[in-house]
PDB file of C-alpha atoms in Angstrom:
ATOM      1  CA  MET D  17      30.739  73.552  33.318  1.00 49.00           C
ATOM      2  CA  THR D  18      32.357  77.074  31.124  1.00 47.00           C
ATOM      3  CA  VAL D  19      31.557  77.046  28.194  1.00 59.00           C
ATOM      4  CA  GLY D  20      34.440  78.449  25.727  1.00 60.00           C
ATOM      5  CA  ARG D  21      32.496  80.711  22.686  1.00 64.00           C
ATOM      6  CA  PRO D  22      31.554  78.241  19.791  1.00 66.00           C
ATOM      7  CA  ALA D  23      33.652  77.751  16.865  1.00 85.00           C
ATOM      8  CA  LEU D  24      30.919  75.803  14.905  1.00 90.00           C
ATOM      9  CA  VAL D  25      27.400  75.924  15.839  1.00 92.00           C
ATOM     10  CA  CYS D  26      25.413  73.711  13.256  1.00 93.00           C
ATOM     11  CA  GLY D  27      22.397  72.194  12.988  1.00 94.00           C
ATOM     12  CA  PHE D  28      21.584  68.354  11.018  1.00 95.00           C
ATOM     13  CA  ALA D  29      19.474  65.595  10.409  1.00 95.00           C
ATOM     14  CA  ARG D  30      19.576  62.555   8.086  1.00 92.00           C
ATOM     15  CA  GLY D  31      22.056  63.004   5.133  1.00 91.00           C
ATOM     16  CA  ARG D  32      23.598  65.524   6.642  1.00 91.00           C
ATOM     17  CA  ILE D  33      26.081  63.847   9.323  1.00 93.00           C
ATOM     18  CA  THR D  34      29.221  63.483   7.006  1.00 93.00           C
ATOM     19  CA  VAL D  35      28.692  67.539   5.873  1.00 94.00           C
ATOM     20  CA  VAL D  36      29.380  67.729  10.051  1.00 94.00           C
ATOM     21  CA  ARG D  37      31.653  65.266  10.602  1.00 95.00           C
ATOM     22  CA  ARG D  38      33.608  66.797   8.280  1.00 96.00           C
ATOM     23  CA  ALA D  39      33.709  70.265   9.258  1.00 96.00           C
ATOM     24  CA  VAL D  40      34.499  68.401  13.673  1.00 96.00           C
ATOM     25  CA  THR D  41      37.375  66.735  11.482  1.00 96.00           C
ATOM     26  CA  GLU D  42      38.235  70.355  10.159  1.00 95.00           C
ATOM     27  CA  PHE D  43      38.706  72.497  12.858  1.00 94.00           C
ATOM     28  CA  ALA D  44      39.729  69.448  15.096  1.00 95.00           C
ATOM     29  CA  ALA D  45      42.881  69.136  13.433  1.00 95.00           C
ATOM     30  CA  ALA D  46      43.888  73.084  13.317  1.00 92.00           C
ATOM     31  CA  GLU D  47      42.527  72.532  17.260  1.00 92.00           C
ATOM     32  CA  GLY D  48      46.092  69.938  17.627  1.00 92.00           C
ATOM     33  CA  LEU D  49      44.003  66.296  16.748  1.00 95.00           C
ATOM     34  CA  ALA D  50      46.238  64.449  15.235  1.00 95.00           C
ATOM     35  CA  GLY D  51      46.382  59.692  14.375  1.00 96.00           C
ATOM     36  CA  ARG D  52      43.908  57.581  16.999  1.00 96.00           C
ATOM     37  CA  ARG D  53      43.178  60.704  18.821  1.00 95.00           C
ATOM     38  CA  LEU D  54      41.472  62.299  16.303  1.00 97.00           C
ATOM     39  CA  GLU D  55      39.309  59.601  14.829  1.00 97.00           C
ATOM     40  CA  ASP D  56      38.187  58.575  18.186  1.00 97.00           C
ATOM     41  CA  PHE D  57      36.793  62.454  18.952  1.00 97.00           C
ATOM     42  CA  VAL D  58      35.193  62.664  15.489  1.00 97.00           C
ATOM     43  CA  LEU D  59      33.424  58.570  16.023  1.00 96.00           C
ATOM     44  CA  ALA D  60      32.117  59.828  19.248  1.00 97.00           C
ATOM     45  CA  VAL D  61      29.867  62.860  17.234  1.00 97.00           C
ATOM     46  CA  ASN D  62      29.333  60.734  14.544  1.00 96.00           C
ATOM     47  CA  GLU D  63      28.398  58.394  17.213  1.00 94.00           C
ATOM     48  CA  ILE D  64      26.320  61.090  19.101  1.00 96.00           C
ATOM     49  CA  THR D  65      24.896  62.713  16.354  1.00 96.00           C
ATOM     50  CA  THR D  66      23.969  59.612  14.565  1.00 94.00           C
ATOM     51  CA  ASN D  67      21.664  59.059  18.510  1.00 92.00           C
ATOM     52  CA  ALA D  68      19.660  62.046  17.757  1.00 95.00           C
ATOM     53  CA  VAL D  69      18.384  61.535  13.912  1.00 95.00           C
ATOM     54  CA  LEU D  70      17.548  58.647  15.196  1.00 92.00           C
ATOM     55  CA  HIS D  71      16.127  58.287  18.735  1.00 90.00           C
ATOM     56  CA  GLY D  72      15.925  62.000  19.212  1.00 92.00           C
ATOM     57  CA  GLY D  73      13.700  63.262  16.718  1.00 92.00           C
ATOM     58  CA  GLY D  74      15.533  62.776  13.881  1.00 94.00           C
ATOM     59  CA  GLY D  75      18.197  65.904  13.476  1.00 95.00           C
ATOM     60  CA  GLY D  76      19.626  67.948  16.923  1.00 97.00           C
ATOM     61  CA  ARG D  77      22.412  70.923  16.862  1.00 97.00           C
ATOM     62  CA  LEU D  78      25.728  70.708  17.218  1.00 97.00           C
ATOM     63  CA  ARG D  79      28.308  73.179  19.525  1.00 96.00           C
ATOM     64  CA  LEU D  80      32.041  72.963  19.261  1.00 95.00           C
ATOM     65  CA  TRP D  81      34.169  74.890  20.944  1.00 94.00           C
ATOM     66  CA  SER D  82      38.083  74.859  22.405  1.00 92.00           C
ATOM     67  CA  LEU D  83      38.423  75.550  25.831  1.00 91.00           C
ATOM     68  CA  GLU D  84      41.961  75.886  28.069  1.00 89.00           C
ATOM     69  CA  GLY D  85      43.234  72.750  25.958  1.00 91.00           C
ATOM     70  CA  ARG D  86      40.441  70.797  25.818  1.00 94.00           C
ATOM     71  CA  LEU D  87      38.014  70.035  22.763  1.00 96.00           C
ATOM     72  CA  TRP D  88      33.950  70.416  23.501  1.00 96.00           C
ATOM     73  CA  CYS D  89      31.365  69.128  21.706  1.00 97.00           C
ATOM     74  CA  GLU D  90      27.596  69.537  22.832  1.00 97.00           C
ATOM     75  CA  VAL D  91      24.815  67.463  21.356  1.00 97.00           C
ATOM     76  CA  THR D  92      21.039  68.294  21.500  1.00 97.00           C
ATOM     77  CA  ASP D  93      18.151  67.075  19.866  1.00 97.00           C
ATOM     78  CA  GLU D  94      14.006  67.687  21.023  1.00 94.00           C
ATOM     79  CA  GLY D  95      13.623  63.631  20.686  1.00 93.00           C
ATOM     80  CA  PRO D  96      11.198  62.393  23.993  1.00 92.00           C
ATOM     81  CA  GLY D  97      14.018  61.877  25.841  1.00 89.00           C
ATOM     82  CA  LEU D  98      15.908  58.604  27.497  1.00 84.00           C
ATOM     83  CA  PRO D  99      13.142  56.300  29.005  1.00 79.00           C
ATOM     84  CA  PRO D 100      13.544  56.769  33.134  1.00 77.00           C
ATOM     85  CA  GLY D 101      16.457  54.772  34.659  1.00 69.00           C
ATOM     86  CA  TRP D 102      18.094  54.310  32.220  1.00 67.00           C
ATOM     87  CA  MET D 103      21.803  53.068  32.576  1.00 60.00           C
ATOM     88  CA  GLY D 104      22.737  51.844  28.922  1.00 58.00           C
ATOM     89  CA  SER D 105      25.517  54.102  28.438  1.00 57.00           C
ATOM     90  CA  GLU D 106      27.312  52.393  31.622  1.00 60.00           C
ATOM     91  CA  ARG D 107      27.192  49.030  30.926  1.00 62.00           C
ATOM     92  CA  THR D 108      29.644  47.434  28.018  1.00 65.00           C
ATOM     93  CA  PRO D 109      26.539  46.231  25.425  1.00 59.00           C
ATOM     94  CA  SER D 110      26.864  42.070  24.582  1.00 62.00           C
ATOM     95  CA  ARG D 111      27.571  41.242  21.127  1.00 66.00           C
ATOM     96  CA  TYR D 112      24.954  40.339  21.121  1.00 61.00           C
ATOM     97  CA  ASP D 113      22.611  43.171  21.455  1.00 58.00           C
ATOM     98  CA  THR D 114      21.848  44.993  18.062  1.00 58.00           C
ATOM     99  CA  GLY D 115      22.160  48.736  19.428  1.00 60.00           C
ATOM    100  CA  GLY D 116      22.693  50.381  22.463  1.00 62.00           C
ATOM    101  CA  ARG D 117      26.715  50.891  21.078  1.00 76.00           C
ATOM    102  CA  GLY D 118      26.526  54.898  20.485  1.00 84.00           C
ATOM    103  CA  LEU D 119      26.700  56.456  24.370  1.00 87.00           C
ATOM    104  CA  TRP D 120      28.824  53.395  25.800  1.00 86.00           C
ATOM    105  CA  LEU D 121      31.569  53.712  22.978  1.00 89.00           C
ATOM    106  CA  THR D 122      32.009  57.522  22.749  1.00 93.00           C
ATOM    107  CA  ARG D 123      32.377  57.632  27.510  1.00 91.00           C
ATOM    108  CA  LEU D 124      35.353  55.164  26.190  1.00 91.00           C
ATOM    109  CA  LEU D 125      37.429  57.412  23.256  1.00 94.00           C
ATOM    110  CA  CYS D 126      36.383  60.644  25.095  1.00 95.00           C
ATOM    111  CA  ASP D 127      37.442  61.653  27.736  1.00 90.00           C
ATOM    112  CA  HIS D 128      34.640  63.480  30.084  1.00 92.00           C
ATOM    113  CA  VAL D 129      30.947  62.921  29.030  1.00 93.00           C
ATOM    114  CA  THR D 130      27.877  64.235  30.692  1.00 93.00           C
ATOM    115  CA  ILE D 131      24.162  63.307  29.362  1.00 92.00           C
ATOM    116  CA  VAL D 132      20.953  65.287  30.904  1.00 92.00           C
ATOM    117  CA  SER D 133      17.670  63.646  29.246  1.00 91.00           C
ATOM    118  CA  THR D 134      14.645  65.611  29.729  1.00 91.00           C
ATOM    119  CA  PRO D 135      11.085  64.838  28.140  1.00 91.00           C
ATOM    120  CA  ALA D 136      12.072  67.826  25.905  1.00 92.00           C
ATOM    121  CA  GLY D 137      14.828  66.474  24.717  1.00 94.00           C
ATOM    122  CA  THR D 138      18.075  65.158  25.454  1.00 95.00           C
ATOM    123  CA  SER D 139      21.773  66.785  25.298  1.00 96.00           C
ATOM    124  CA  VAL D 140      25.441  64.816  25.255  1.00 95.00           C
ATOM    125  CA  THR D 141      28.468  66.709  26.397  1.00 97.00           C
ATOM    126  CA  PHE D 142      31.959  65.494  25.573  1.00 97.00           C
ATOM    127  CA  SER D 143      35.004  66.112  25.229  1.00 97.00           C
ATOM    128  CA  THR D 144      38.840  65.185  24.735  1.00 96.00           C
ATOM    129  CA  CYS D 145      42.308  66.387  25.142  1.00 93.00           C
ATOM    130  CA  THR D 146      44.151  68.941  22.841  1.00 88.00           C
ATOM    131  CA  GLY D 147      47.584  68.460  23.954  1.00 77.00           C
TER     132      GLY D 147
END
């Protein structure tokens, strides 16, 4: 994937997700996202950063950029990675599941989602159209 120059790069940890979410909201709005599309993208960022805090070692790094009419976000962590054979983000969680909605929801809200996971960490990249 061709990556544009990141416009926002920041680390985050528990207690800092709100600050990251505000920065993402400001940048996304300046790039033309508004209304439901803006809310959906920020919700996806919130879900993925929260996953990194809860399951990926307590924090991570976020990169946000705009390229060719799309707003892209990459969230990386240094956690243990997803379990081998994990397919949770592709199935609809039941109403009885206590978790497992973050990646599933991101797949619903964003146009493109890529997950790369190794024992050294996980990287989730996702995007939405700005136009």
